[in-house]
PDB file of C-alpha atoms in Angstrom:
ATOM      1  CA  MET L   1     -49.841 -51.861  25.924  1.00 45.00           C
ATOM      2  CA  SER L   2     -46.212 -52.645  25.306  1.00 47.00           C
ATOM      3  CA  GLU L   3     -43.388 -50.660  26.796  1.00 45.00           C
ATOM      4  CA  ARG L   4     -42.391 -49.360  23.374  1.00 45.00           C
ATOM      5  CA  GLU L   5     -45.904 -48.035  22.720  1.00 47.00           C
ATOM      6  CA  SER L   6     -46.226 -46.391  26.142  1.00 48.00           C
ATOM      7  CA  THR L   7     -42.908 -44.601  26.001  1.00 46.00           C
ATOM      8  CA  PRO L   8     -43.288 -41.197  24.306  1.00 48.00           C
ATOM      9  CA  THR L   9     -40.626 -40.329  21.771  1.00 47.00           C
ATOM     10  CA  VAL L  10     -39.474 -36.900  20.734  1.00 46.00           C
ATOM     11  CA  THR L  11     -38.468 -36.465  17.171  1.00 46.00           C
ATOM     12  CA  SER L  12     -36.518 -33.592  15.743  1.00 44.00           C
ATOM     13  CA  ASP L  13     -35.630 -32.564  12.250  1.00 44.00           C
ATOM     14  CA  GLU L  14     -32.198 -31.376  13.419  1.00 44.00           C
ATOM     15  CA  PRO L  15     -29.416 -33.941  13.792  1.00 42.00           C
ATOM     16  CA  GLU L  16     -27.663 -34.430  17.057  1.00 43.00           C
ATOM     17  CA  SER L  17     -24.633 -32.248  17.332  1.00 42.00           C
ATOM     18  CA  THR L  18     -21.414 -32.237  19.248  1.00 41.00           C
ATOM     19  CA  ASP L  19     -18.725 -29.666  19.846  1.00 43.00           C
ATOM     20  CA  LEU L  20     -16.803 -31.074  16.898  1.00 41.00           C
ATOM     21  CA  ASP L  21     -19.530 -31.223  14.266  1.00 44.00           C
ATOM     22  CA  THR L  22     -21.840 -28.387  15.303  1.00 45.00           C
ATOM     23  CA  PRO L  23     -21.943 -25.807  12.507  1.00 45.00           C
ATOM     24  CA  SER L  24     -21.700 -22.182  13.503  1.00 46.00           C
ATOM     25  CA  ALA L  25     -24.708 -19.911  13.357  1.00 44.00           C
ATOM     26  CA  SER L  26     -23.507 -18.497  10.041  1.00 45.00           C
ATOM     27  CA  THR L  27     -23.007 -21.947   8.485  1.00 47.00           C
ATOM     28  CA  GLU L  28     -25.690 -23.205   6.154  1.00 47.00           C
ATOM     29  CA  VAL L  29     -25.827 -27.007   5.950  1.00 45.00           C
ATOM     30  CA  THR L  30     -26.421 -28.395   2.489  1.00 43.00           C
ATOM     31  CA  PRO L  31     -28.738 -31.385   1.828  1.00 44.00           C
ATOM     32  CA  GLU L  32     -25.673 -33.583   1.513  1.00 43.00           C
ATOM     33  CA  GLY L  33     -24.589 -32.556   4.998  1.00 45.00           C
ATOM     34  CA  GLY L  34     -21.827 -30.230   3.795  1.00 43.00           C
ATOM     35  CA  ALA L  35     -21.126 -26.670   4.854  1.00 44.00           C
ATOM     36  CA  HIS L  36     -20.056 -25.021   1.622  1.00 46.00           C
ATOM     37  CA  ALA L  37     -22.514 -22.149   1.568  1.00 50.00           C
ATOM     38  CA  PRO L  38     -20.418 -19.780   3.739  1.00 78.00           C
ATOM     39  CA  LEU L  39     -17.377 -20.229   1.480  1.00 79.00           C
ATOM     40  CA  ILE L  40     -19.481 -19.457  -1.566  1.00 85.00           C
ATOM     41  CA  GLU L  41     -20.965 -16.435   0.159  1.00 84.00           C
ATOM     42  CA  HIS L  42     -17.489 -15.152   1.055  1.00 78.00           C
ATOM     43  CA  LEU L  43     -16.289 -15.646  -2.513  1.00 86.00           C
ATOM     44  CA  VAL L  44     -19.311 -13.799  -3.857  1.00 87.00           C
ATOM     45  CA  GLU L  45     -18.722 -10.950  -1.414  1.00 87.00           C
ATOM     46  CA  LEU L  46     -15.049 -10.822  -2.359  1.00 86.00           C
ATOM     47  CA  ARG L  47     -15.959 -10.710  -6.038  1.00 90.00           C
ATOM     48  CA  ASN L  48     -18.442  -7.894  -5.450  1.00 90.00           C
ATOM     49  CA  ARG L  49     -15.934  -5.823  -3.506  1.00 89.00           C
ATOM     50  CA  LEU L  50     -13.258  -6.370  -6.148  1.00 92.00           C
ATOM     51  CA  LEU L  51     -15.705  -5.294  -8.828  1.00 94.00           C
ATOM     52  CA  LYS L  52     -16.567  -2.173  -6.839  1.00 92.00           C
ATOM     53  CA  SER L  53     -12.869  -1.353  -6.469  1.00 91.00           C
ATOM     54  CA  VAL L  54     -12.200  -1.822 -10.182  1.00 94.00           C
ATOM     55  CA  LEU L  55     -15.285   0.230 -11.040  1.00 95.00           C
ATOM     56  CA  ILE L  56     -14.249   3.182  -8.880  1.00 94.00           C
ATOM     57  CA  ILE L  57     -10.726   3.061 -10.359  1.00 94.00           C
ATOM     58  CA  LEU L  58     -12.171   3.134 -13.877  1.00 95.00           C
ATOM     59  CA  CYS L  59     -14.479   6.010 -12.949  1.00 96.00           C
ATOM     60  CA  VAL L  60     -11.590   8.037 -11.548  1.00 95.00           C
ATOM     61  CA  PHE L  61      -9.513   7.177 -14.596  1.00 95.00           C
ATOM     62  CA  GLY L  62     -12.310   8.309 -16.899  1.00 94.00           C
ATOM     63  CA  ALA L  63     -12.600  11.590 -15.040  1.00 95.00           C
ATOM     64  CA  LEU L  64      -8.842  12.227 -15.160  1.00 94.00           C
ATOM     65  CA  PHE L  65      -8.102  11.058 -18.691  1.00 93.00           C
ATOM     66  CA  TYR L  66      -9.036  14.431 -20.187  1.00 93.00           C
ATOM     67  CA  PHE L  67      -6.250  15.943 -18.061  1.00 93.00           C
ATOM     68  CA  ALA L  68      -3.679  13.251 -18.931  1.00 93.00           C
ATOM     69  CA  ASN L  69      -1.271  15.661 -20.618  1.00 93.00           C
ATOM     70  CA  ASP L  70      -1.646  18.172 -17.786  1.00 94.00           C
ATOM     71  CA  LEU L  71      -0.825  15.438 -15.274  1.00 94.00           C
ATOM     72  CA  TYR L  72       2.309  14.559 -17.196  1.00 94.00           C
ATOM     73  CA  GLN L  73       3.286  18.221 -17.378  1.00 93.00           C
ATOM     74  CA  PHE L  74       2.965  18.399 -13.597  1.00 95.00           C
ATOM     75  CA  VAL L  75       4.966  15.227 -12.933  1.00 94.00           C
ATOM     76  CA  SER L  76       7.705  16.209 -15.376  1.00 92.00           C
ATOM     77  CA  GLY L  77       7.934  19.742 -13.974  1.00 91.00           C
ATOM     78  CA  PRO L  78      10.918  19.102 -11.645  1.00 89.00           C
ATOM     79  CA  LEU L  79      13.035  17.973 -14.612  1.00 88.00           C
ATOM     80  CA  ARG L  80      11.816  20.460 -17.200  1.00 88.00           C
ATOM     81  CA  ASP L  81      12.472  23.378 -14.874  1.00 87.00           C
ATOM     82  CA  LEU L  82      16.111  22.322 -14.549  1.00 85.00           C
ATOM     83  CA  LEU L  83      16.879  21.465 -18.162  1.00 82.00           C
ATOM     84  CA  PRO L  84      19.530  23.658 -19.793  1.00 77.00           C
ATOM     85  CA  GLU L  85      18.222  26.423 -21.992  1.00 77.00           C
ATOM     86  CA  GLY L  86      17.198  25.055 -25.349  1.00 73.00           C
ATOM     87  CA  SER L  87      16.791  21.478 -24.081  1.00 78.00           C
ATOM     88  CA  HIS L  88      13.478  19.674 -23.931  1.00 83.00           C
ATOM     89  CA  MET L  89      11.994  16.238 -23.415  1.00 87.00           C
ATOM     90  CA  ILE L  90      11.554  13.906 -26.370  1.00 88.00           C
ATOM     91  CA  ALA L  91       9.562  10.831 -27.397  1.00 88.00           C
ATOM     92  CA  THR L  92      11.693   8.138 -29.001  1.00 87.00           C
ATOM     93  CA  GLU L  93       8.805   5.733 -29.684  1.00 87.00           C
ATOM     94  CA  VAL L  94       5.822   6.269 -31.940  1.00 88.00           C
ATOM     95  CA  ALA L  95       3.185   5.617 -29.271  1.00 88.00           C
ATOM     96  CA  SER L  96       5.010   7.263 -26.364  1.00 88.00           C
ATOM     97  CA  PRO L  97       3.186  10.625 -26.626  1.00 90.00           C
ATOM     98  CA  PHE L  98      -0.058   8.745 -25.934  1.00 92.00           C
ATOM     99  CA  LEU L  99       1.050   5.808 -23.787  1.00 92.00           C
ATOM    100  CA  ALA L 100       3.125   7.754 -21.270  1.00 92.00           C
ATOM    101  CA  PRO L 101       0.267  10.106 -20.178  1.00 94.00           C
ATOM    102  CA  PHE L 102      -2.170   7.162 -20.360  1.00 94.00           C
ATOM    103  CA  LYS L 103      -0.012   5.056 -18.045  1.00 94.00           C
ATOM    104  CA  LEU L 104       0.472   7.951 -15.643  1.00 94.00           C
ATOM    105  CA  THR L 105      -3.259   8.687 -15.506  1.00 95.00           C
ATOM    106  CA  LEU L 106      -4.075   5.048 -14.740  1.00 94.00           C
ATOM    107  CA  ILE L 107      -1.559   4.968 -11.880  1.00 94.00           C
ATOM    108  CA  VAL L 108      -2.864   8.273 -10.518  1.00 94.00           C
ATOM    109  CA  ALA L 109      -6.389   6.841 -10.621  1.00 94.00           C
ATOM    110  CA  ILE L 110      -5.248   3.810  -8.624  1.00 93.00           C
ATOM    111  CA  PHE L 111      -3.537   6.008  -6.051  1.00 90.00           C
ATOM    112  CA  ALA L 112      -6.554   8.312  -5.804  1.00 91.00           C
ATOM    113  CA  ALA L 113      -8.958   5.386  -5.356  1.00 91.00           C
ATOM    114  CA  MET L 114      -6.753   3.619  -2.819  1.00 88.00           C
ATOM    115  CA  PRO L 115      -8.723   4.795   0.252  1.00 88.00           C
ATOM    116  CA  PHE L 116     -11.904   3.322  -1.260  1.00 90.00           C
ATOM    117  CA  VAL L 117     -10.093   0.092  -2.218  1.00 88.00           C
ATOM    118  CA  LEU L 118      -8.695  -0.297   1.301  1.00 85.00           C
ATOM    119  CA  PHE L 119     -12.142   0.406   2.741  1.00 86.00           C
ATOM    120  CA  GLN L 120     -13.532  -2.467   0.667  1.00 86.00           C
ATOM    121  CA  ALA L 121     -10.727  -4.724   1.894  1.00 84.00           C
ATOM    122  CA  TRP L 122     -11.400  -3.660   5.475  1.00 82.00           C
ATOM    123  CA  SER L 123     -15.144  -4.290   5.133  1.00 82.00           C
ATOM    124  CA  PHE L 124     -14.382  -7.802   3.902  1.00 82.00           C
ATOM    125  CA  VAL L 125     -11.979  -8.844   6.683  1.00 81.00           C
ATOM    126  CA  ALA L 126     -13.379  -6.829   9.606  1.00 78.00           C
ATOM    127  CA  PRO L 127     -16.134  -9.306  10.583  1.00 79.00           C
ATOM    128  CA  GLY L 128     -13.489 -11.969  11.234  1.00 75.00           C
ATOM    129  CA  LEU L 129     -11.320  -9.816  13.517  1.00 71.00           C
ATOM    130  CA  TYR L 130     -11.331  -9.586  17.289  1.00 74.00           C
ATOM    131  CA  ARG L 131     -12.168  -6.290  18.917  1.00 77.00           C
ATOM    132  CA  HIS L 132      -8.561  -5.515  19.860  1.00 71.00           C
ATOM    133  CA  GLU L 133      -7.443  -6.376  16.327  1.00 69.00           C
ATOM    134  CA  LYS L 134      -9.928  -3.882  14.924  1.00 75.00           C
ATOM    135  CA  ARG L 135      -8.631  -1.181  17.242  1.00 76.00           C
ATOM    136  CA  ILE L 136      -5.140  -1.761  15.856  1.00 75.00           C
ATOM    137  CA  ALA L 137      -6.129  -2.182  12.209  1.00 77.00           C
ATOM    138  CA  VAL L 138      -8.128   1.036  11.783  1.00 78.00           C
ATOM    139  CA  PRO L 139      -5.344   3.494  12.705  1.00 80.00           C
ATOM    140  CA  ILE L 140      -2.802   1.372  10.833  1.00 81.00           C
ATOM    141  CA  LEU L 141      -4.814   1.532   7.615  1.00 84.00           C
ATOM    142  CA  ALA L 142      -5.413   5.265   7.939  1.00 85.00           C
ATOM    143  CA  SER L 143      -1.803   6.085   8.775  1.00 86.00           C
ATOM    144  CA  SER L 144      -0.544   3.817   5.985  1.00 87.00           C
ATOM    145  CA  ILE L 145      -2.465   5.804   3.380  1.00 89.00           C
ATOM    146  CA  VAL L 146      -1.336   9.153   4.775  1.00 90.00           C
ATOM    147  CA  LEU L 147       2.305   8.091   5.057  1.00 90.00           C
ATOM    148  CA  PHE L 148       2.370   6.642   1.531  1.00 91.00           C
ATOM    149  CA  TYR L 149       1.072   9.922   0.110  1.00 93.00           C
ATOM    150  CA  ALA L 150       3.550  11.811   2.295  1.00 92.00           C
ATOM    151  CA  GLY L 151       6.410   9.725   0.903  1.00 90.00           C
ATOM    152  CA  MET L 152       5.376  10.531  -2.659  1.00 92.00           C
ATOM    153  CA  ALA L 153       5.079  14.229  -1.841  1.00 93.00           C
ATOM    154  CA  PHE L 154       8.525  14.175  -0.217  1.00 90.00           C
ATOM    155  CA  ALA L 155       9.989  12.590  -3.354  1.00 89.00           C
ATOM    156  CA  TYR L 156       8.355  15.137  -5.657  1.00 92.00           C
ATOM    157  CA  TYR L 157       9.030  18.347  -3.732  1.00 92.00           C
ATOM    158  CA  VAL L 158      12.336  17.545  -2.026  1.00 86.00           C
ATOM    159  CA  VAL L 159      14.155  14.685  -3.752  1.00 84.00           C
ATOM    160  CA  PHE L 160      13.390  15.344  -7.416  1.00 88.00           C
ATOM    161  CA  PRO L 161      14.729  18.916  -7.547  1.00 86.00           C
ATOM    162  CA  LEU L 162      17.971  17.792  -5.877  1.00 81.00           C
ATOM    163  CA  ILE L 163      18.706  14.738  -7.981  1.00 82.00           C
ATOM    164  CA  PHE L 164      17.581  16.298 -11.266  1.00 86.00           C
ATOM    165  CA  GLY L 165      19.631  19.373 -10.542  1.00 81.00           C
ATOM    166  CA  PHE L 166      22.629  17.127  -9.942  1.00 77.00           C
ATOM    167  CA  PHE L 167      22.052  15.046 -13.090  1.00 78.00           C
ATOM    168  CA  THR L 168      21.505  17.970 -15.436  1.00 79.00           C
ATOM    169  CA  SER L 169      24.569  19.854 -14.194  1.00 77.00           C
ATOM    170  CA  THR L 170      27.119  17.040 -14.362  1.00 75.00           C
ATOM    171  CA  GLY L 171      26.797  15.999 -17.993  1.00 69.00           C
ATOM    172  CA  PRO L 172      29.855  16.002 -20.249  1.00 73.00           C
ATOM    173  CA  GLU L 173      30.476  19.111 -22.293  1.00 72.00           C
ATOM    174  CA  GLY L 174      28.798  18.957 -25.667  1.00 69.00           C
ATOM    175  CA  VAL L 175      26.097  16.506 -24.528  1.00 73.00           C
ATOM    176  CA  GLU L 176      22.607  17.966 -24.772  1.00 77.00           C
ATOM    177  CA  VAL L 177      20.136  16.691 -22.158  1.00 76.00           C
ATOM    178  CA  MET L 178      16.914  15.501 -23.815  1.00 82.00           C
ATOM    179  CA  THR L 179      15.165  12.870 -21.717  1.00 87.00           C
ATOM    180  CA  ASP L 180      12.668  10.431 -23.209  1.00 90.00           C
ATOM    181  CA  ILE L 181       9.210  10.911 -21.691  1.00 92.00           C
ATOM    182  CA  ASN L 182       8.624   7.188 -21.148  1.00 92.00           C
ATOM    183  CA  ALA L 183      12.030   6.633 -19.541  1.00 91.00           C
ATOM    184  CA  TYR L 184      11.429   9.611 -17.256  1.00 93.00           C
ATOM    185  CA  LEU L 185       8.021   8.284 -16.207  1.00 93.00           C
ATOM    186  CA  ASN L 186       9.445   4.859 -15.327  1.00 92.00           C
ATOM    187  CA  PHE L 187      12.205   6.545 -13.328  1.00 90.00           C
ATOM    188  CA  VAL L 188       9.923   8.777 -11.251  1.00 92.00           C
ATOM    189  CA  LEU L 189       7.369   5.997 -10.658  1.00 92.00           C
ATOM    190  CA  LYS L 190      10.145   3.839  -9.243  1.00 88.00           C
ATOM    191  CA  LEU L 191      11.113   6.629  -6.848  1.00 87.00           C
ATOM    192  CA  PHE L 192       7.473   7.309  -5.944  1.00 91.00           C
ATOM    193  CA  PHE L 193       6.993   3.678  -4.937  1.00 89.00           C
ATOM    194  CA  ALA L 194      10.333   3.563  -3.121  1.00 84.00           C
ATOM    195  CA  PHE L 195       9.622   6.636  -0.997  1.00 86.00           C
ATOM    196  CA  GLY L 196       5.967   5.724  -0.479  1.00 88.00           C
ATOM    197  CA  ILE L 197       6.893   2.301   0.895  1.00 87.00           C
ATOM    198  CA  THR L 198       9.781   3.773   2.873  1.00 85.00           C
ATOM    199  CA  PHE L 199       7.440   6.079   4.738  1.00 88.00           C
ATOM    200  CA  GLU L 200       5.542   3.006   5.980  1.00 87.00           C
ATOM    201  CA  ILE L 201       8.422   2.139   8.335  1.00 87.00           C
ATOM    202  CA  PRO L 202       6.773   3.691  11.445  1.00 87.00           C
ATOM    203  CA  VAL L 203       3.629   1.660  10.804  1.00 86.00           C
ATOM    204  CA  ALA L 204       5.611  -1.555  10.387  1.00 85.00           C
ATOM    205  CA  THR L 205       7.655  -0.843  13.514  1.00 85.00           C
ATOM    206  CA  VAL L 206       4.621  -0.142  15.694  1.00 84.00           C
ATOM    207  CA  LEU L 207       2.784  -3.165  14.304  1.00 81.00           C
ATOM    208  CA  LEU L 208       5.670  -5.536  15.026  1.00 82.00           C
ATOM    209  CA  VAL L 209       5.860  -4.310  18.613  1.00 82.00           C
ATOM    210  CA  GLN L 210       2.096  -4.360  19.169  1.00 76.00           C
ATOM    211  CA  ILE L 211       1.602  -7.939  17.986  1.00 74.00           C
ATOM    212  CA  GLY L 212       4.565  -9.130  20.045  1.00 76.00           C
ATOM    213  CA  VAL L 213       6.971 -10.117  17.265  1.00 78.00           C
ATOM    214  CA  THR L 214       9.682  -7.956  18.793  1.00 79.00           C
ATOM    215  CA  SER L 215      10.144  -5.288  21.451  1.00 82.00           C
ATOM    216  CA  VAL L 216      11.288  -1.690  21.560  1.00 84.00           C
ATOM    217  CA  GLN L 217      14.453  -2.719  23.414  1.00 86.00           C
ATOM    218  CA  LYS L 218      15.398  -5.275  20.748  1.00 85.00           C
ATOM    219  CA  LEU L 219      14.797  -2.816  17.934  1.00 84.00           C
ATOM    220  CA  ALA L 220      16.841  -0.119  19.655  1.00 84.00           C
ATOM    221  CA  ALA L 221      19.694  -2.580  20.216  1.00 85.00           C
ATOM    222  CA  LYS L 222      19.834  -3.290  16.470  1.00 84.00           C
ATOM    223  CA  ARG L 223      19.925   0.371  15.460  1.00 84.00           C
ATOM    224  CA  GLY L 224      23.368   0.039  13.891  1.00 85.00           C
ATOM    225  CA  TYR L 225      22.253  -2.780  11.607  1.00 88.00           C
ATOM    226  CA  VAL L 226      19.168  -0.793  10.653  1.00 86.00           C
ATOM    227  CA  ILE L 227      21.246   2.222   9.609  1.00 87.00           C
ATOM    228  CA  VAL L 228      23.476   0.055   7.418  1.00 88.00           C
ATOM    229  CA  GLY L 229      20.390  -1.620   5.944  1.00 87.00           C
ATOM    230  CA  CYS L 230      18.847   1.770   5.150  1.00 85.00           C
ATOM    231  CA  PHE L 231      21.855   2.753   3.063  1.00 86.00           C
ATOM    232  CA  VAL L 232      21.884  -0.635   1.333  1.00 86.00           C
ATOM    233  CA  VAL L 233      18.210  -0.246   0.417  1.00 81.00           C
ATOM    234  CA  GLY L 234      18.899   3.307  -0.720  1.00 78.00           C
ATOM    235  CA  MET L 235      21.692   2.017  -2.951  1.00 80.00           C
ATOM    236  CA  LEU L 236      19.410  -0.616  -4.512  1.00 78.00           C
ATOM    237  CA  LEU L 237      16.313   1.525  -5.055  1.00 70.00           C
ATOM    238  CA  THR L 238      17.801   4.844  -6.178  1.00 68.00           C
ATOM    239  CA  PRO L 239      20.161   5.984  -8.926  1.00 66.00           C
ATOM    240  CA  PRO L 240      23.863   5.259  -8.346  1.00 67.00           C
ATOM    241  CA  ASP L 241      24.791   8.536  -6.718  1.00 68.00           C
ATOM    242  CA  ILE L 242      25.372   9.399  -3.079  1.00 75.00           C
ATOM    243  CA  PHE L 243      22.762  12.168  -3.079  1.00 73.00           C
ATOM    244  CA  SER L 244      19.846   9.937  -4.103  1.00 71.00           C
ATOM    245  CA  GLN L 245      20.955   7.157  -1.760  1.00 78.00           C
ATOM    246  CA  SER L 246      21.256   9.534   1.182  1.00 81.00           C
ATOM    247  CA  MET L 247      17.900  11.180   0.428  1.00 78.00           C
ATOM    248  CA  LEU L 248      16.251   7.772   0.812  1.00 79.00           C
ATOM    249  CA  ALA L 249      18.436   6.257   3.545  1.00 85.00           C
ATOM    250  CA  LEU L 250      18.254   9.195   5.977  1.00 87.00           C
ATOM    251  CA  PRO L 251      14.424   9.424   5.985  1.00 85.00           C
ATOM    252  CA  MET L 252      14.269   5.654   6.445  1.00 86.00           C
ATOM    253  CA  TRP L 253      16.446   5.874   9.531  1.00 89.00           C
ATOM    254  CA  LEU L 254      14.523   8.851  10.939  1.00 90.00           C
ATOM    255  CA  LEU L 255      11.198   7.103  10.331  1.00 88.00           C
ATOM    256  CA  PHE L 256      12.525   4.032  12.103  1.00 89.00           C
ATOM    257  CA  GLU L 257      13.334   6.216  15.111  1.00 89.00           C
ATOM    258  CA  VAL L 258       9.843   7.728  14.951  1.00 87.00           C
ATOM    259  CA  GLY L 259       8.344   4.245  14.929  1.00 86.00           C
ATOM    260  CA  ILE L 260      10.373   3.262  18.002  1.00 88.00           C
ATOM    261  CA  LEU L 261       9.264   6.445  19.789  1.00 88.00           C
ATOM    262  CA  ILE L 262       5.582   5.828  19.035  1.00 84.00           C
ATOM    263  CA  ALA L 263       5.851   2.161  20.033  1.00 82.00           C
ATOM    264  CA  ARG L 264       7.502   3.208  23.298  1.00 83.00           C
ATOM    265  CA  LEU L 265       4.676   5.622  24.090  1.00 80.00           C
ATOM    266  CA  LEU L 266       1.889   3.165  23.285  1.00 73.00           C
ATOM    267  CA  PRO L 267       1.029   0.592  25.954  1.00 64.00           C
ATOM    268  CA  LYS L 268       1.501  -3.054  25.052  1.00 60.00           C
ATOM    269  CA  ARG L 269      -1.910  -4.421  24.225  1.00 53.00           C
ATOM    270  CA  SER L 270      -2.964  -7.533  26.049  1.00 45.00           C
ATOM    271  CA  GLU L 271      -4.651 -10.280  24.104  1.00 44.00           C
ATOM    272  CA  GLU L 272      -8.445 -10.244  24.165  1.00 43.00           C
ATOM    273  CA  MET L 273     -10.524 -13.149  23.051  1.00 40.00           C
TER     274      MET L 273
END
C-alpha cells in the first residue's frame, strides 16, 4: 500500500479561514464567496422600521385630522387673545383655510409620533453599540424628547404672549392688525423648532464631555464666547426685536450652565470594549 493510500485524509465542506477572511457568526456566505446577505438584511430591517414609523405618523395624523381646526385655534390662541378689539386673522390665499390646519396637523402628528420613531431608530442601531454606549444613549434619547417638548411649551406659554403683546401694541396709528393664518403658522413653527432645538443644549454639552471631545474646564473657560454666541443665534432665529432675541438667548445660556453642572456631577466614563 502506498503512502498516499495509507494516510487518512480529513475533508471538510468549510473553507480554511484566517483572522482576515473569517466571516462573523452573523455573516452569511453566498455561493460566490461573498458576504452580502447581512447588508441586505440590514437594509430590509431599515426599510421595515421606516415603514412602521411612516405608518404610525399617518395613523396619528388620521386620528387628529378631524380636530385640525381646533388645533389651529389652540396654536393661534396667543395672538388672537392679544389682537385689538375688532381685529381678526385672515386668509389671503384661496386654499389657506384648508392647507394651514392640514400642515399643522401633519407636524403635530410627527411630533406626537416622535417617541415611537426614535424607538425604531434605537432598535435598529442598538445591536451594534457597546454596553457603555447603550448606557449613554438611552438617557440621551429620553431626555432629548422631553427637552424638545419642554422648549416648545416654553415658547408657547412664555415667549408667544410676550412677543405678540409687543407686536400688537407697537403698530402705527391707523394700521389694523390682521395676520394671515399661513404666515402666522410659518412664524410660530420657526419659533417652535428654534426653542425645541435650543433646549437640547444640556444634552449636547453632557454628550461632548462624556465622549471626550471636550472637558468641563474647557467649556467653562469659554463661557464668554458662549454667551455672545447665544445672542447671535437669538438674533438669527427670532424676529428683529430685543425681546425675542433675549427670550431665546437667555435660556440658551442657562441651559448651557445646566449642562456644565450635570457633566461636572457625572463621572467620566472609561472606555469599555
